[in-house]
């Protein structure tokens, strides 16, 4: 009888001990794994991380800083008008703080000079930028970028006194950028962005070289973005 009572006590103690050890294990198994980034817990509801894709749409104001070089064009006082157009860009985060952005947009500009209105030209300037994002895990995320711009000029009807002005259709130049993303919901954020792009085109009239027109716009934009 005593042996039976002792065995029952031992069994009860083993069951109780197993319960004590299994309870934390069960609780741990029901807790979802929390992603970590460089040893820190990643809060996926806030911030941006490697592998994220950001898509933004902006309204941008294009303000050319136009000037000319060469023998003839500087004397004509050529200016390029401002424009307001939509812009689309995509950023892929290759690291938590580093992203690559492609900017797409198109604008049409009118040119005037001492001779009067010279006509208009379409500008297509895709730009590729390498960005550094500060405070990537926060809700307010400033960034800076630098890269290269390729510009194509097309649908030009430039002329002086009825004689067509020929322009070089391609331009390659540097680009600089600064901006900030302000997170509003888990995947939606507000964006302010400013860029400086260097672009130019060579001009000629009836085979005579007029010089180079430098457009070099400052571009200011506001918009919204989505994180994917």
mmCIF file of C-alpha atoms in Angstrom, residues 8-219:
data_model
loop_
_atom_site.group_PDB
_atom_site.id
_atom_site.type_symbol
_atom_site.label_atom_id
_atom_site.label_comp_id
_atom_site.label_asym_id
_atom_site.label_seq_id
_atom_site.Cartn_x
_atom_site.Cartn_y
_atom_site.Cartn_z
ATOM 1 C CA UNK A 8 1.340 7.715 -7.162
ATOM 2 C CA UNK A 9 3.127 10.670 -5.553
ATOM 3 C CA UNK A 10 6.114 10.327 -7.849
ATOM 4 C CA UNK A 11 3.832 10.097 -10.889
ATOM 5 C CA UNK A 12 1.922 13.176 -9.773
ATOM 6 C CA UNK A 13 5.183 15.084 -9.314
ATOM 7 C CA UNK A 14 6.393 14.081 -12.778
ATOM 8 C CA UNK A 15 3.107 15.188 -14.358
ATOM 9 C CA UNK A 16 3.265 18.504 -12.532
ATOM 10 C CA UNK A 17 6.878 19.028 -13.581
ATOM 11 C CA UNK A 18 6.065 18.214 -17.187
ATOM 12 C CA UNK A 19 3.262 20.725 -17.053
ATOM 13 C CA UNK A 20 5.601 23.415 -15.777
ATOM 14 C CA UNK A 21 8.092 22.831 -18.604
ATOM 15 C CA UNK A 22 5.518 22.374 -21.359
ATOM 16 C CA UNK A 23 3.579 25.575 -20.569
ATOM 17 C CA UNK A 24 6.397 27.988 -21.561
ATOM 18 C CA UNK A 25 7.195 25.863 -24.593
ATOM 19 C CA UNK A 26 3.569 25.939 -25.687
ATOM 20 C CA UNK A 27 3.390 29.672 -25.156
ATOM 21 C CA UNK A 28 6.588 30.137 -27.155
ATOM 22 C CA UNK A 29 5.318 27.959 -29.997
ATOM 23 C CA UNK A 30 2.138 30.029 -30.307
ATOM 24 C CA UNK A 31 4.079 33.307 -30.456
ATOM 25 C CA UNK A 32 4.714 34.240 -34.119
ATOM 26 C CA UNK A 33 8.310 34.706 -35.187
ATOM 27 C CA UNK A 34 9.294 38.377 -35.233
ATOM 28 C CA UNK A 35 11.579 39.316 -38.113
ATOM 29 C CA UNK A 36 14.894 40.824 -37.104
ATOM 30 C CA UNK A 37 17.162 43.194 -39.000
ATOM 31 C CA UNK A 38 20.826 43.364 -37.947
ATOM 32 C CA UNK A 39 19.885 42.060 -34.487
ATOM 33 C CA UNK A 40 17.033 44.527 -33.948
ATOM 34 C CA UNK A 41 13.359 43.621 -34.016
ATOM 35 C CA UNK A 42 11.794 44.747 -37.290
ATOM 36 C CA UNK A 43 8.434 46.477 -36.997
ATOM 37 C CA UNK A 44 6.928 45.832 -40.436
ATOM 38 C CA UNK A 45 4.190 48.405 -39.777
ATOM 39 C CA UNK A 46 6.727 51.221 -39.737
ATOM 40 C CA UNK A 47 9.775 52.130 -41.820
ATOM 41 C CA UNK A 48 11.389 50.638 -44.906
ATOM 42 C CA UNK A 49 13.754 47.702 -45.245
ATOM 43 C CA UNK A 50 15.857 45.851 -47.787
ATOM 44 C CA UNK A 51 13.667 44.324 -50.484
ATOM 45 C CA UNK A 52 10.863 46.898 -50.184
ATOM 46 C CA UNK A 53 9.586 48.614 -53.331
ATOM 47 C CA UNK A 54 8.386 52.214 -53.098
ATOM 48 C CA UNK A 55 6.190 53.760 -55.791
ATOM 49 C CA UNK A 56 5.469 57.493 -55.768
ATOM 50 C CA UNK A 57 3.350 59.812 -57.867
ATOM 51 C CA UNK A 58 4.061 63.527 -57.659
ATOM 52 C CA UNK A 59 2.993 66.848 -59.077
ATOM 53 C CA UNK A 60 6.231 68.588 -60.000
ATOM 54 C CA UNK A 61 7.140 72.151 -60.882
ATOM 55 C CA UNK A 62 9.969 72.358 -63.426
ATOM 56 C CA UNK A 63 11.901 75.630 -63.265
ATOM 57 C CA UNK A 64 14.654 75.810 -65.909
ATOM 58 C CA UNK A 65 17.810 77.757 -65.168
ATOM 59 C CA UNK A 66 18.332 78.438 -68.870
ATOM 60 C CA UNK A 67 21.470 80.021 -70.273
ATOM 61 C CA UNK A 68 23.445 79.710 -73.483
ATOM 62 C CA UNK A 69 27.025 79.269 -74.600
ATOM 63 C CA UNK A 70 28.628 79.715 -78.013
ATOM 64 C CA UNK A 71 28.963 82.573 -80.481
ATOM 65 C CA UNK A 72 25.360 83.440 -81.422
ATOM 66 C CA UNK A 73 22.865 81.959 -78.956
ATOM 67 C CA UNK A 74 23.935 84.021 -75.888
ATOM 68 C CA UNK A 75 23.109 87.254 -77.757
ATOM 69 C CA UNK A 76 19.524 86.120 -78.407
ATOM 70 C CA UNK A 77 18.468 86.011 -74.724
ATOM 71 C CA UNK A 78 16.791 82.607 -75.022
ATOM 72 C CA UNK A 79 14.630 81.571 -72.064
ATOM 73 C CA UNK A 80 12.713 78.350 -71.361
ATOM 74 C CA UNK A 81 9.353 78.525 -69.595
ATOM 75 C CA UNK A 82 8.350 76.700 -66.396
ATOM 76 C CA UNK A 83 6.025 73.697 -66.461
ATOM 77 C CA UNK A 84 3.870 71.712 -64.005
ATOM 78 C CA UNK A 85 3.418 68.024 -64.847
ATOM 79 C CA UNK A 86 2.911 64.634 -63.140
ATOM 80 C CA UNK A 87 5.876 62.424 -62.332
ATOM 81 C CA UNK A 88 6.167 58.725 -61.457
ATOM 82 C CA UNK A 89 9.076 57.031 -59.726
ATOM 83 C CA UNK A 90 10.012 53.616 -58.342
ATOM 84 C CA UNK A 91 12.579 52.874 -55.626
ATOM 85 C CA UNK A 92 13.971 49.432 -54.843
ATOM 86 C CA UNK A 93 15.658 49.160 -51.436
ATOM 87 C CA UNK A 94 18.829 47.119 -51.915
ATOM 88 C CA UNK A 95 19.761 47.679 -48.239
ATOM 89 C CA UNK A 96 17.782 49.040 -45.296
ATOM 90 C CA UNK A 97 19.236 52.514 -45.914
ATOM 91 C CA UNK A 98 20.175 52.351 -49.608
ATOM 92 C CA UNK A 99 17.827 52.369 -52.579
ATOM 93 C CA UNK A 100 17.905 52.786 -56.351
ATOM 94 C CA UNK A 101 15.269 55.088 -57.866
ATOM 95 C CA UNK A 102 14.057 55.436 -61.451
ATOM 96 C CA UNK A 103 12.165 58.641 -62.228
ATOM 97 C CA UNK A 104 9.822 58.934 -65.204
ATOM 98 C CA UNK A 105 8.072 62.029 -66.528
ATOM 99 C CA UNK A 106 7.569 64.202 -69.587
ATOM 100 C CA UNK A 107 7.089 67.923 -70.126
ATOM 101 C CA UNK A 108 6.729 70.433 -72.951
ATOM 102 C CA UNK A 109 8.489 73.775 -72.847
ATOM 103 C CA UNK A 110 8.129 76.974 -74.851
ATOM 104 C CA UNK A 111 11.200 79.006 -75.819
ATOM 105 C CA UNK A 112 11.339 82.756 -76.308
ATOM 106 C CA UNK A 113 14.134 85.145 -77.281
ATOM 107 C CA UNK A 114 14.841 88.706 -78.338
ATOM 108 C CA UNK A 115 13.414 87.686 -81.712
ATOM 109 C CA UNK A 116 10.106 86.603 -80.156
ATOM 110 C CA UNK A 117 8.546 83.203 -79.650
ATOM 111 C CA UNK A 118 10.744 80.390 -80.987
ATOM 112 C CA UNK A 119 8.345 77.467 -80.525
ATOM 113 C CA UNK A 120 8.151 74.466 -78.231
ATOM 114 C CA UNK A 121 9.859 71.154 -77.570
ATOM 115 C CA UNK A 122 8.979 67.990 -75.625
ATOM 116 C CA UNK A 123 11.428 66.814 -72.969
ATOM 117 C CA UNK A 124 11.617 63.195 -71.758
ATOM 118 C CA UNK A 125 14.239 62.947 -68.963
ATOM 119 C CA UNK A 126 14.381 59.490 -67.286
ATOM 120 C CA UNK A 127 16.737 59.708 -64.300
ATOM 121 C CA UNK A 128 18.452 56.957 -62.296
ATOM 122 C CA UNK A 129 19.544 57.791 -58.732
ATOM 123 C CA UNK A 130 21.333 56.009 -55.915
ATOM 124 C CA UNK A 131 19.711 57.091 -52.634
ATOM 125 C CA UNK A 132 20.609 57.030 -48.949
ATOM 126 C CA UNK A 133 17.624 57.009 -46.573
ATOM 127 C CA UNK A 134 18.077 58.357 -43.044
ATOM 128 C CA UNK A 135 16.019 56.973 -40.131
ATOM 129 C CA UNK A 136 14.822 54.099 -42.331
ATOM 130 C CA UNK A 137 12.906 52.451 -39.449
ATOM 131 C CA UNK A 138 11.049 55.636 -38.483
ATOM 132 C CA UNK A 139 7.972 57.424 -39.770
ATOM 133 C CA UNK A 140 9.841 60.541 -40.987
ATOM 134 C CA UNK A 141 12.560 59.444 -43.414
ATOM 135 C CA UNK A 142 14.759 62.076 -45.143
ATOM 136 C CA UNK A 143 16.864 60.941 -48.091
ATOM 137 C CA UNK A 144 19.478 62.216 -50.519
ATOM 138 C CA UNK A 145 20.380 60.900 -53.946
ATOM 139 C CA UNK A 146 22.805 61.321 -56.812
ATOM 140 C CA UNK A 147 22.806 59.820 -60.270
ATOM 141 C CA UNK A 148 22.580 60.309 -64.003
ATOM 142 C CA UNK A 149 19.985 61.803 -66.287
ATOM 143 C CA UNK A 150 19.337 60.930 -69.915
ATOM 144 C CA UNK A 151 17.182 63.456 -71.758
ATOM 145 C CA UNK A 152 15.523 63.064 -75.134
ATOM 146 C CA UNK A 153 14.188 66.146 -76.914
ATOM 147 C CA UNK A 154 11.452 65.476 -79.458
ATOM 148 C CA UNK A 155 8.457 66.944 -81.313
ATOM 149 C CA UNK A 156 10.329 70.200 -81.698
ATOM 150 C CA UNK A 157 8.836 73.016 -83.786
ATOM 151 C CA UNK A 158 11.521 75.578 -82.996
ATOM 152 C CA UNK A 159 12.093 78.215 -85.671
ATOM 153 C CA UNK A 160 13.423 81.726 -86.133
ATOM 154 C CA UNK A 161 11.639 83.841 -88.729
ATOM 155 C CA UNK A 162 10.151 80.714 -90.261
ATOM 156 C CA UNK A 163 13.516 78.943 -90.595
ATOM 157 C CA UNK A 164 13.665 75.718 -88.522
ATOM 158 C CA UNK A 165 16.101 75.595 -85.633
ATOM 159 C CA UNK A 166 17.758 72.174 -85.451
ATOM 160 C CA UNK A 167 18.639 70.756 -82.042
ATOM 161 C CA UNK A 168 20.590 67.767 -80.781
ATOM 162 C CA UNK A 169 18.046 65.196 -79.636
ATOM 163 C CA UNK A 170 20.012 63.655 -76.745
ATOM 164 C CA UNK A 171 21.612 64.868 -73.529
ATOM 165 C CA UNK A 172 23.359 63.084 -70.646
ATOM 166 C CA UNK A 173 24.145 64.829 -67.370
ATOM 167 C CA UNK A 174 24.318 64.472 -63.589
ATOM 168 C CA UNK A 175 21.394 64.732 -61.183
ATOM 169 C CA UNK A 176 21.126 65.477 -57.452
ATOM 170 C CA UNK A 177 18.158 64.906 -55.149
ATOM 171 C CA UNK A 178 16.910 65.494 -51.596
ATOM 172 C CA UNK A 179 13.537 64.735 -50.083
ATOM 173 C CA UNK A 180 11.546 63.239 -47.243
ATOM 174 C CA UNK A 181 8.919 60.505 -46.889
ATOM 175 C CA UNK A 182 6.384 60.912 -44.051
ATOM 176 C CA UNK A 183 4.522 57.698 -43.229
ATOM 177 C CA UNK A 184 0.758 58.093 -42.811
ATOM 178 C CA UNK A 185 -0.408 54.459 -42.682
ATOM 179 C CA UNK A 186 1.376 51.114 -42.826
ATOM 180 C CA UNK A 187 1.910 51.319 -46.591
ATOM 181 C CA UNK A 188 1.028 54.919 -47.509
ATOM 182 C CA UNK A 189 3.303 57.936 -47.140
ATOM 183 C CA UNK A 190 3.476 61.620 -48.097
ATOM 184 C CA UNK A 191 6.482 62.805 -50.111
ATOM 185 C CA UNK A 192 8.316 66.092 -50.700
ATOM 186 C CA UNK A 193 11.153 66.012 -53.223
ATOM 187 C CA UNK A 194 13.599 68.410 -54.866
ATOM 188 C CA UNK A 195 15.995 67.645 -57.716
ATOM 189 C CA UNK A 196 18.599 69.465 -59.774
ATOM 190 C CA UNK A 197 19.205 68.081 -63.268
ATOM 191 C CA UNK A 198 21.777 69.236 -65.794
ATOM 192 C CA UNK A 199 20.691 68.975 -69.442
ATOM 193 C CA UNK A 200 21.636 70.769 -72.644
ATOM 194 C CA UNK A 201 21.214 70.710 -76.418
ATOM 195 C CA UNK A 202 23.252 72.014 -79.345
ATOM 196 C CA UNK A 203 21.422 74.247 -81.823
ATOM 197 C CA UNK A 204 21.921 75.305 -85.439
ATOM 198 C CA UNK A 205 20.059 77.398 -88.021
ATOM 199 C CA UNK A 206 20.305 76.563 -91.726
ATOM 200 C CA UNK A 207 23.522 74.684 -91.064
ATOM 201 C CA UNK A 208 25.082 77.506 -89.001
ATOM 202 C CA UNK A 209 26.031 76.630 -85.435
ATOM 203 C CA UNK A 210 24.188 78.839 -82.946
ATOM 204 C CA UNK A 211 25.668 77.418 -79.738
ATOM 205 C CA UNK A 212 24.495 75.282 -76.815
ATOM 206 C CA UNK A 213 21.335 75.857 -74.796
ATOM 207 C CA UNK A 214 21.669 74.780 -71.155
ATOM 208 C CA UNK A 215 18.316 74.113 -69.486
ATOM 209 C CA UNK A 216 19.457 72.763 -66.065
ATOM 210 C CA UNK A 217 16.060 72.716 -64.296
ATOM 211 C CA UNK A 218 15.312 72.748 -60.587
ATOM 212 C CA UNK A 219 12.411 70.362 -59.972
#
